[in-house]
Amino acid sequence: ALYFHSGEREEKCIIEDIPSDTLVIGNYKVQRWDTHKQGFLESAPGLGMFVTVTTPSAEVLLSKLYGPQGTFSFTSYLSGEHVICLQSNSTRFVAFAGSKLRIHLDIRVGEHFLDESVVQAKDKVNEVNVRLEHLIEQIHHVSKEQNYEREREEKFRKTSEETNSNILWWAIVQTLILISIGIWQIKSLRDFFISKKLV
């Protein structure tokens, strides 16, 4: 969980690296600066937030208007960096929209909540069964995260190996150029000395 300050008409974005087929749940709350109290009000009545989520392929996955506090969720279908942007729905002109906002944001990636009311309503055998299913879901999510990290590490390793290979070839080319220039200078000096009859 984090909070950040924003102008009334300003859009703020964060980037989340998310594996594919992963549920993302975001909770937010907006507070408006009160000049009389010299502090942030507990809530910002009348203000809402546009939440926009963009996939790594620049496709809009979610674009919706919420209230001054709310919850949004989406499921990623591509792995990579998803951009989550929040902007207030203030209708005031930019010149008059000088109010400062504090936005509290909590993003949970891959979390499946266990509904305690369902668990309490069932008998003990079903309770254990529901809890086991929840644990299995969490294990699948951890496994998915590990596979995604493995893919990213493999990509990084390939990039590092290509860079090292390019550096090696560049060093060889530099060495050949220096040797060629040295040979050319020696030949030029020898020809100069011969032409001046110093040798």
JSON list of C-alpha atoms in Angstrom, two decimals:
[
{"chain": "A", "resi": 1, "resn": "ALA", "atom": "CA", "xyz": [0.00, 0.00, 0.00]},
{"chain": "A", "resi": 2, "resn": "LEU", "atom": "CA", "xyz": [1.16, 3.51, -0.77]},
{"chain": "A", "resi": 3, "resn": "TYR", "atom": "CA", "xyz": [-0.13, 7.04, -1.13]},
{"chain": "A", "resi": 4, "resn": "PHE", "atom": "CA", "xyz": [0.87, 9.89, -3.41]},
{"chain": "A", "resi": 5, "resn": "HIS", "atom": "CA", "xyz": [-0.11, 13.50, -3.98]},
{"chain": "A", "resi": 6, "resn": "SER", "atom": "CA", "xyz": [-1.69, 14.68, -7.19]},
{"chain": "A", "resi": 7, "resn": "GLY", "atom": "CA", "xyz": [-3.19, 17.82, -8.67]},
{"chain": "A", "resi": 8, "resn": "GLU", "atom": "CA", "xyz": [-6.95, 17.91, -9.13]},
{"chain": "A", "resi": 9, "resn": "ARG", "atom": "CA", "xyz": [-6.77, 17.40, -12.92]},
{"chain": "A", "resi": 10, "resn": "GLU", "atom": "CA", "xyz": [-3.46, 15.55, -12.97]},
{"chain": "A", "resi": 11, "resn": "GLU", "atom": "CA", "xyz": [-3.16, 11.92, -14.12]},
{"chain": "A", "resi": 12, "resn": "LYS", "atom": "CA", "xyz": [-0.83, 9.67, -12.15]},
{"chain": "A", "resi": 13, "resn": "CYS", "atom": "CA", "xyz": [0.27, 6.26, -13.41]},
{"chain": "A", "resi": 14, "resn": "ILE", "atom": "CA", "xyz": [2.09, 3.32, -11.87]},
{"chain": "A", "resi": 15, "resn": "ILE", "atom": "CA", "xyz": [3.58, 0.32, -13.63]},
{"chain": "A", "resi": 16, "resn": "GLU", "atom": "CA", "xyz": [2.98, -3.21, -12.35]},
{"chain": "A", "resi": 17, "resn": "ASP", "atom": "CA", "xyz": [4.83, -6.21, -13.77]},
{"chain": "A", "resi": 18, "resn": "ILE", "atom": "CA", "xyz": [2.13, -8.89, -13.86]},
{"chain": "A", "resi": 19, "resn": "PRO", "atom": "CA", "xyz": [2.16, -12.50, -15.14]},
{"chain": "A", "resi": 20, "resn": "SER", "atom": "CA", "xyz": [-0.56, -13.65, -17.52]},
{"chain": "A", "resi": 21, "resn": "ASP", "atom": "CA", "xyz": [-3.93, -14.94, -16.23]},
{"chain": "A", "resi": 22, "resn": "THR", "atom": "CA", "xyz": [-3.53, -13.17, -12.91]},
{"chain": "A", "resi": 23, "resn": "LEU", "atom": "CA", "xyz": [-6.23, -11.41, -10.92]},
{"chain": "A", "resi": 24, "resn": "VAL", "atom": "CA", "xyz": [-5.30, -7.88, -9.80]},
{"chain": "A", "resi": 25, "resn": "ILE", "atom": "CA", "xyz": [-7.37, -6.07, -7.17]},
{"chain": "A", "resi": 26, "resn": "GLY", "atom": "CA", "xyz": [-6.84, -2.40, -6.39]},
{"chain": "A", "resi": 27, "resn": "ASN", "atom": "CA", "xyz": [-8.34, -0.40, -3.50]},
{"chain": "A", "resi": 28, "resn": "TYR", "atom": "CA", "xyz": [-8.04, 3.37, -3.40]},
{"chain": "A", "resi": 29, "resn": "LYS", "atom": "CA", "xyz": [-9.26, 6.35, -1.38]},
{"chain": "A", "resi": 30, "resn": "VAL", "atom": "CA", "xyz": [-9.06, 10.02, -2.34]},
{"chain": "A", "resi": 31, "resn": "GLN", "atom": "CA", "xyz": [-8.58, 12.83, 0.19]},
{"chain": "A", "resi": 32, "resn": "ARG", "atom": "CA", "xyz": [-8.82, 16.53, -0.72]},
{"chain": "A", "resi": 33, "resn": "TRP", "atom": "CA", "xyz": [-6.70, 19.31, 0.84]},
{"chain": "A", "resi": 34, "resn": "ASP", "atom": "CA", "xyz": [-8.71, 21.69, 3.00]},
{"chain": "A", "resi": 35, "resn": "THR", "atom": "CA", "xyz": [-7.22, 25.19, 3.12]},
{"chain": "A", "resi": 36, "resn": "HIS", "atom": "CA", "xyz": [-9.23, 26.15, 6.24]},
{"chain": "A", "resi": 37, "resn": "LYS", "atom": "CA", "xyz": [-8.14, 23.16, 8.32]},
{"chain": "A", "resi": 38, "resn": "GLN", "atom": "CA", "xyz": [-4.70, 23.01, 6.67]},
{"chain": "A", "resi": 39, "resn": "GLY", "atom": "CA", "xyz": [-4.97, 19.28, 6.28]},
{"chain": "A", "resi": 40, "resn": "PHE", "atom": "CA", "xyz": [-6.47, 16.53, 4.16]},
{"chain": "A", "resi": 41, "resn": "LEU", "atom": "CA", "xyz": [-10.16, 15.75, 4.67]},
{"chain": "A", "resi": 42, "resn": "GLU", "atom": "CA", "xyz": [-11.11, 12.17, 5.44]},
{"chain": "A", "resi": 43, "resn": "SER", "atom": "CA", "xyz": [-12.77, 11.83, 2.03]},
{"chain": "A", "resi": 44, "resn": "ALA", "atom": "CA", "xyz": [-13.39, 13.90, -1.10]},
{"chain": "A", "resi": 45, "resn": "PRO", "atom": "CA", "xyz": [-17.17, 13.98, -1.64]},
{"chain": "A", "resi": 46, "resn": "GLY", "atom": "CA", "xyz": [-18.22, 14.84, -5.17]},
{"chain": "A", "resi": 47, "resn": "LEU", "atom": "CA", "xyz": [-14.93, 13.66, -6.64]},
{"chain": "A", "resi": 48, "resn": "GLY", "atom": "CA", "xyz": [-14.57, 10.42, -8.52]},
{"chain": "A", "resi": 49, "resn": "MET", "atom": "CA", "xyz": [-11.62, 8.67, -10.11]},
{"chain": "A", "resi": 50, "resn": "PHE", "atom": "CA", "xyz": [-11.14, 7.49, -13.67]},
{"chain": "A", "resi": 51, "resn": "VAL", "atom": "CA", "xyz": [-9.15, 4.26, -13.52]},
{"chain": "A", "resi": 52, "resn": "THR", "atom": "CA", "xyz": [-7.47, 3.15, -16.74]},
{"chain": "A", "resi": 53, "resn": "VAL", "atom": "CA", "xyz": [-5.42, -0.03, -17.13]},
{"chain": "A", "resi": 54, "resn": "THR", "atom": "CA", "xyz": [-3.29, -0.57, -20.24]},
{"chain": "A", "resi": 55, "resn": "THR", "atom": "CA", "xyz": [-1.66, -3.86, -21.24]},
{"chain": "A", "resi": 56, "resn": "PRO", "atom": "CA", "xyz": [1.96, -4.22, -22.44]},
{"chain": "A", "resi": 57, "resn": "SER", "atom": "CA", "xyz": [0.61, -4.16, -26.02]},
{"chain": "A", "resi": 58, "resn": "ALA", "atom": "CA", "xyz": [-0.98, -0.71, -25.35]},
{"chain": "A", "resi": 59, "resn": "GLU", "atom": "CA", "xyz": [-4.52, -2.12, -25.31]},
{"chain": "A", "resi": 60, "resn": "VAL", "atom": "CA", "xyz": [-6.95, -0.63, -22.79]},
{"chain": "A", "resi": 61, "resn": "LEU", "atom": "CA", "xyz": [-8.00, -3.40, -20.41]},
{"chain": "A", "resi": 62, "resn": "LEU", "atom": "CA", "xyz": [-10.09, -1.30, -18.02]},
{"chain": "A", "resi": 63, "resn": "SER", "atom": "CA", "xyz": [-11.43, 2.25, -18.23]},
{"chain": "A", "resi": 64, "resn": "LYS", "atom": "CA", "xyz": [-14.07, 3.13, -15.68]},
{"chain": "A", "resi": 65, "resn": "LEU", "atom": "CA", "xyz": [-15.24, 5.94, -13.40]},
{"chain": "A", "resi": 66, "resn": "TYR", "atom": "CA", "xyz": [-15.45, 5.16, -9.69]},
{"chain": "A", "resi": 67, "resn": "GLY", "atom": "CA", "xyz": [-16.36, 7.20, -6.60]},
{"chain": "A", "resi": 68, "resn": "PRO", "atom": "CA", "xyz": [-14.01, 8.93, -4.11]},
{"chain": "A", "resi": 69, "resn": "GLN", "atom": "CA", "xyz": [-13.13, 5.53, -2.71]},
{"chain": "A", "resi": 70, "resn": "GLY", "atom": "CA", "xyz": [-13.53, 2.16, -4.31]},
{"chain": "A", "resi": 71, "resn": "THR", "atom": "CA", "xyz": [-12.18, -1.12, -5.58]},
{"chain": "A", "resi": 72, "resn": "PHE", "atom": "CA", "xyz": [-11.27, -2.07, -9.13]},
{"chain": "A", "resi": 73, "resn": "SER", "atom": "CA", "xyz": [-10.17, -5.43, -10.47]},
{"chain": "A", "resi": 74, "resn": "PHE", "atom": "CA", "xyz": [-9.00, -6.96, -13.72]},
{"chain": "A", "resi": 75, "resn": "THR", "atom": "CA", "xyz": [-7.41, -10.17, -14.97]},
{"chain": "A", "resi": 76, "resn": "SER", "atom": "CA", "xyz": [-4.29, -9.90, -17.08]},
{"chain": "A", "resi": 77, "resn": "TYR", "atom": "CA", "xyz": [-4.14, -12.02, -20.22]},
{"chain": "A", "resi": 78, "resn": "LEU", "atom": "CA", "xyz": [-0.61, -10.95, -21.21]},
{"chain": "A", "resi": 79, "resn": "SER", "atom": "CA", "xyz": [2.47, -11.06, -19.02]},
{"chain": "A", "resi": 80, "resn": "GLY", "atom": "CA", "xyz": [4.47, -7.85, -18.75]},
{"chain": "A", "resi": 81, "resn": "GLU", "atom": "CA", "xyz": [4.26, -4.27, -17.53]},
{"chain": "A", "resi": 82, "resn": "HIS", "atom": "CA", "xyz": [0.68, -3.06, -17.07]},
{"chain": "A", "resi": 83, "resn": "VAL", "atom": "CA", "xyz": [0.13, 0.69, -16.65]},
{"chain": "A", "resi": 84, "resn": "ILE", "atom": "CA", "xyz": [-2.50, 1.67, -14.06]},
{"chain": "A", "resi": 85, "resn": "CYS", "atom": "CA", "xyz": [-3.53, 5.35, -14.28]},
{"chain": "A", "resi": 86, "resn": "LEU", "atom": "CA", "xyz": [-5.76, 7.34, -11.93]},
{"chain": "A", "resi": 87, "resn": "GLN", "atom": "CA", "xyz": [-7.23, 10.78, -12.63]},
{"chain": "A", "resi": 88, "resn": "SER", "atom": "CA", "xyz": [-9.95, 12.71, -10.81]},
{"chain": "A", "resi": 89, "resn": "ASN", "atom": "CA", "xyz": [-13.16, 13.56, -12.65]},
{"chain": "A", "resi": 90, "resn": "SER", "atom": "CA", "xyz": [-12.96, 17.22, -11.64]},
{"chain": "A", "resi": 91, "resn": "THR", "atom": "CA", "xyz": [-14.76, 19.45, -14.17]},
{"chain": "A", "resi": 92, "resn": "ARG", "atom": "CA", "xyz": [-12.97, 22.63, -13.11]},
{"chain": "A", "resi": 93, "resn": "PHE", "atom": "CA", "xyz": [-10.61, 24.31, -15.57]},
{"chain": "A", "resi": 94, "resn": "VAL", "atom": "CA", "xyz": [-6.94, 23.58, -15.03]},
{"chain": "A", "resi": 95, "resn": "ALA", "atom": "CA", "xyz": [-6.30, 27.19, -13.96]},
{"chain": "A", "resi": 96, "resn": "PHE", "atom": "CA", "xyz": [-8.92, 26.93, -11.17]},
{"chain": "A", "resi": 97, "resn": "ALA", "atom": "CA", "xyz": [-8.34, 23.31, -10.21]},
{"chain": "A", "resi": 98, "resn": "GLY", "atom": "CA", "xyz": [-5.57, 24.04, -7.75]},
{"chain": "A", "resi": 99, "resn": "SER", "atom": "CA", "xyz": [-6.72, 21.66, -5.04]},
{"chain": "A", "resi": 100, "resn": "LYS", "atom": "CA", "xyz": [-4.24, 19.03, -3.95]},
{"chain": "A", "resi": 101, "resn": "LEU", "atom": "CA", "xyz": [-5.34, 15.40, -3.61]},
{"chain": "A", "resi": 102, "resn": "ARG", "atom": "CA", "xyz": [-3.88, 12.53, -1.63]},
{"chain": "A", "resi": 103, "resn": "ILE", "atom": "CA", "xyz": [-4.58, 9.15, -3.18]},
{"chain": "A", "resi": 104, "resn": "HIS", "atom": "CA", "xyz": [-4.13, 6.02, -1.07]},
{"chain": "A", "resi": 105, "resn": "LEU", "atom": "CA", "xyz": [-3.61, 2.97, -3.28]},
{"chain": "A", "resi": 106, "resn": "ASP", "atom": "CA", "xyz": [-3.31, -0.69, -2.40]},
{"chain": "A", "resi": 107, "resn": "ILE", "atom": "CA", "xyz": [-2.75, -3.14, -5.28]},
{"chain": "A", "resi": 108, "resn": "ARG", "atom": "CA", "xyz": [-2.85, -6.88, -4.70]},
{"chain": "A", "resi": 109, "resn": "VAL", "atom": "CA", "xyz": [-1.60, -9.10, -7.49]},
{"chain": "A", "resi": 110, "resn": "GLY", "atom": "CA", "xyz": [-2.84, -12.66, -7.76]},
{"chain": "A", "resi": 111, "resn": "GLU", "atom": "CA", "xyz": [-4.72, -12.64, -4.50]},
{"chain": "A", "resi": 112, "resn": "HIS", "atom": "CA", "xyz": [-7.87, -14.72, -4.15]},
{"chain": "A", "resi": 113, "resn": "PHE", "atom": "CA", "xyz": [-9.74, -13.82, -1.01]},
{"chain": "A", "resi": 114, "resn": "LEU", "atom": "CA", "xyz": [-11.18, -16.52, 1.19]},
{"chain": "A", "resi": 115, "resn": "ASP", "atom": "CA", "xyz": [-14.76, -15.66, 2.07]},
{"chain": "A", "resi": 116, "resn": "GLU", "atom": "CA", "xyz": [-14.94, -16.28, 5.81]},
{"chain": "A", "resi": 117, "resn": "SER", "atom": "CA", "xyz": [-18.77, -16.17, 5.87]},
{"chain": "A", "resi": 118, "resn": "VAL", "atom": "CA", "xyz": [-18.89, -19.11, 3.44]},
{"chain": "A", "resi": 119, "resn": "VAL", "atom": "CA", "xyz": [-16.38, -21.01, 5.53]},
{"chain": "A", "resi": 120, "resn": "GLN", "atom": "CA", "xyz": [-18.26, -20.40, 8.80]},
{"chain": "A", "resi": 121, "resn": "ALA", "atom": "CA", "xyz": [-21.63, -21.37, 7.30]},
{"chain": "A", "resi": 122, "resn": "LYS", "atom": "CA", "xyz": [-20.48, -24.87, 6.34]},
{"chain": "A", "resi": 123, "resn": "ASP", "atom": "CA", "xyz": [-19.71, -27.86, 8.51]},
{"chain": "A", "resi": 124, "resn": "LYS", "atom": "CA", "xyz": [-16.14, -28.78, 9.49]},
{"chain": "A", "resi": 125, "resn": "VAL", "atom": "CA", "xyz": [-15.47, -31.12, 6.54]},
{"chain": "A", "resi": 126, "resn": "ASN", "atom": "CA", "xyz": [-16.60, -28.53, 4.01]},
{"chain": "A", "resi": 127, "resn": "GLU", "atom": "CA", "xyz": [-14.63, -25.86, 5.86]},
{"chain": "A", "resi": 128, "resn": "VAL", "atom": "CA", "xyz": [-11.44, -27.88, 5.47]},
{"chain": "A", "resi": 129, "resn": "ASN", "atom": "CA", "xyz": [-12.31, -28.49, 1.81]},
{"chain": "A", "resi": 130, "resn": "VAL", "atom": "CA", "xyz": [-12.81, -24.76, 1.12]},
{"chain": "A", "resi": 131, "resn": "ARG", "atom": "CA", "xyz": [-9.56, -23.88, 2.87]},
{"chain": "A", "resi": 132, "resn": "LEU", "atom": "CA", "xyz": [-7.70, -26.55, 0.88]},
{"chain": "A", "resi": 133, "resn": "GLU", "atom": "CA", "xyz": [-9.10, -25.19, -2.39]},
{"chain": "A", "resi": 134, "resn": "HIS", "atom": "CA", "xyz": [-7.95, -21.72, -1.36]},
{"chain": "A", "resi": 135, "resn": "LEU", "atom": "CA", "xyz": [-4.44, -23.04, -0.60]},
{"chain": "A", "resi": 136, "resn": "ILE", "atom": "CA", "xyz": [-4.33, -24.87, -3.95]},
{"chain": "A", "resi": 137, "resn": "GLU", "atom": "CA", "xyz": [-5.25, -21.61, -5.73]},
{"chain": "A", "resi": 138, "resn": "GLN", "atom": "CA", "xyz": [-2.45, -19.82, -3.89]},
{"chain": "A", "resi": 139, "resn": "ILE", "atom": "CA", "xyz": [0.02, -22.59, -4.83]},
{"chain": "A", "resi": 140, "resn": "HIS", "atom": "CA", "xyz": [-1.00, -22.27, -8.49]},
{"chain": "A", "resi": 141, "resn": "HIS", "atom": "CA", "xyz": [-0.44, -18.51, -8.29]},
{"chain": "A", "resi": 142, "resn": "VAL", "atom": "CA", "xyz": [3.02, -18.93, -6.71]},
{"chain": "A", "resi": 143, "resn": "SER", "atom": "CA", "xyz": [3.90, -21.47, -9.41]},
{"chain": "A", "resi": 144, "resn": "LYS", "atom": "CA", "xyz": [2.73, -19.05, -12.12]},
{"chain": "A", "resi": 145, "resn": "GLU", "atom": "CA", "xyz": [4.81, -16.24, -10.58]},
{"chain": "A", "resi": 146, "resn": "GLN", "atom": "CA", "xyz": [7.90, -18.50, -10.50]},
{"chain": "A", "resi": 147, "resn": "ASN", "atom": "CA", "xyz": [7.43, -19.46, -14.17]},
{"chain": "A", "resi": 148, "resn": "TYR", "atom": "CA", "xyz": [7.08, -15.79, -15.11]},
{"chain": "A", "resi": 149, "resn": "GLU", "atom": "CA", "xyz": [10.23, -14.87, -13.17]},
{"chain": "A", "resi": 150, "resn": "ARG", "atom": "CA", "xyz": [12.04, -17.77, -14.88]},
{"chain": "A", "resi": 151, "resn": "GLU", "atom": "CA", "xyz": [11.02, -16.42, -18.30]},
{"chain": "A", "resi": 152, "resn": "ARG", "atom": "CA", "xyz": [12.20, -12.91, -17.37]},
{"chain": "A", "resi": 153, "resn": "GLU", "atom": "CA", "xyz": [15.51, -14.27, -16.05]},
{"chain": "A", "resi": 154, "resn": "GLU", "atom": "CA", "xyz": [16.02, -16.27, -19.27]},
{"chain": "A", "resi": 155, "resn": "LYS", "atom": "CA", "xyz": [15.34, -13.15, -21.39]},
{"chain": "A", "resi": 156, "resn": "PHE", "atom": "CA", "xyz": [17.77, -11.16, -19.27]},
{"chain": "A", "resi": 157, "resn": "ARG", "atom": "CA", "xyz": [20.43, -13.87, -19.57]},
{"chain": "A", "resi": 158, "resn": "LYS", "atom": "CA", "xyz": [20.07, -13.95, -23.38]},
{"chain": "A", "resi": 159, "resn": "THR", "atom": "CA", "xyz": [20.37, -10.16, -23.54]},
{"chain": "A", "resi": 160, "resn": "SER", "atom": "CA", "xyz": [23.48, -10.27, -21.32]},
{"chain": "A", "resi": 161, "resn": "GLU", "atom": "CA", "xyz": [25.08, -12.98, -23.47]},
{"chain": "A", "resi": 162, "resn": "GLU", "atom": "CA", "xyz": [24.35, -11.02, -26.67]},
{"chain": "A", "resi": 163, "resn": "THR", "atom": "CA", "xyz": [25.83, -7.88, -25.11]},
{"chain": "A", "resi": 164, "resn": "ASN", "atom": "CA", "xyz": [28.95, -9.76, -23.98]},
{"chain": "A", "resi": 165, "resn": "SER", "atom": "CA", "xyz": [29.32, -11.24, -27.48]},
{"chain": "A", "resi": 166, "resn": "ASN", "atom": "CA", "xyz": [28.99, -7.78, -29.07]},
{"chain": "A", "resi": 167, "resn": "ILE", "atom": "CA", "xyz": [31.58, -6.36, -26.64]},
{"chain": "A", "resi": 168, "resn": "LEU", "atom": "CA", "xyz": [34.01, -9.17, -27.57]},
{"chain": "A", "resi": 169, "resn": "TRP", "atom": "CA", "xyz": [33.61, -8.50, -31.30]},
{"chain": "A", "resi": 170, "resn": "TRP", "atom": "CA", "xyz": [33.96, -4.76, -30.75]},
{"chain": "A", "resi": 171, "resn": "ALA", "atom": "CA", "xyz": [37.23, -5.35, -28.85]},
{"chain": "A", "resi": 172, "resn": "ILE", "atom": "CA", "xyz": [38.52, -7.55, -31.70]},
{"chain": "A", "resi": 173, "resn": "VAL", "atom": "CA", "xyz": [37.57, -4.90, -34.30]},
{"chain": "A", "resi": 174, "resn": "GLN", "atom": "CA", "xyz": [39.29, -2.17, -32.24]},
{"chain": "A", "resi": 175, "resn": "THR", "atom": "CA", "xyz": [42.44, -4.29, -31.94]},
{"chain": "A", "resi": 176, "resn": "LEU", "atom": "CA", "xyz": [42.51, -4.90, -35.72]},
{"chain": "A", "resi": 177, "resn": "ILE", "atom": "CA", "xyz": [42.01, -1.19, -36.39]},
{"chain": "A", "resi": 178, "resn": "LEU", "atom": "CA", "xyz": [44.87, -0.27, -34.01]},
{"chain": "A", "resi": 179, "resn": "ILE", "atom": "CA", "xyz": [47.19, -2.86, -35.58]},
{"chain": "A", "resi": 180, "resn": "SER", "atom": "CA", "xyz": [46.27, -1.60, -39.09]},
{"chain": "A", "resi": 181, "resn": "ILE", "atom": "CA", "xyz": [46.92, 2.02, -38.11]},
{"chain": "A", "resi": 182, "resn": "GLY", "atom": "CA", "xyz": [50.26, 1.02, -36.51]},
{"chain": "A", "resi": 183, "resn": "ILE", "atom": "CA", "xyz": [51.36, -0.85, -39.65]},
{"chain": "A", "resi": 184, "resn": "TRP", "atom": "CA", "xyz": [50.25, 2.07, -41.85]},
{"chain": "A", "resi": 185, "resn": "GLN", "atom": "CA", "xyz": [52.19, 4.57, -39.68]},
{"chain": "A", "resi": 186, "resn": "ILE", "atom": "CA", "xyz": [55.35, 2.43, -39.76]},
{"chain": "A", "resi": 187, "resn": "LYS", "atom": "CA", "xyz": [55.09, 2.08, -43.56]},
{"chain": "A", "resi": 188, "resn": "SER", "atom": "CA", "xyz": [54.46, 5.84, -43.97]},
{"chain": "A", "resi": 189, "resn": "LEU", "atom": "CA", "xyz": [57.46, 6.72, -41.79]},
{"chain": "A", "resi": 190, "resn": "ARG", "atom": "CA", "xyz": [59.69, 4.26, -43.65]},
{"chain": "A", "resi": 191, "resn": "ASP", "atom": "CA", "xyz": [58.59, 5.67, -47.03]},
{"chain": "A", "resi": 192, "resn": "PHE", "atom": "CA", "xyz": [59.18, 9.22, -45.72]},
{"chain": "A", "resi": 193, "resn": "PHE", "atom": "CA", "xyz": [62.70, 8.38, -44.51]},
{"chain": "A", "resi": 194, "resn": "ILE", "atom": "CA", "xyz": [63.51, 6.65, -47.81]},
{"chain": "A", "resi": 195, "resn": "SER", "atom": "CA", "xyz": [62.21, 9.61, -49.84]},
{"chain": "A", "resi": 196, "resn": "LYS", "atom": "CA", "xyz": [64.34, 12.03, -47.73]},
{"chain": "A", "resi": 197, "resn": "LYS", "atom": "CA", "xyz": [67.34, 9.64, -48.07]},
{"chain": "A", "resi": 198, "resn": "LEU", "atom": "CA", "xyz": [67.75, 9.38, -44.33]},
{"chain": "A", "resi": 199, "resn": "VAL", "atom": "CA", "xyz": [67.91, 5.60, -44.43]}
]
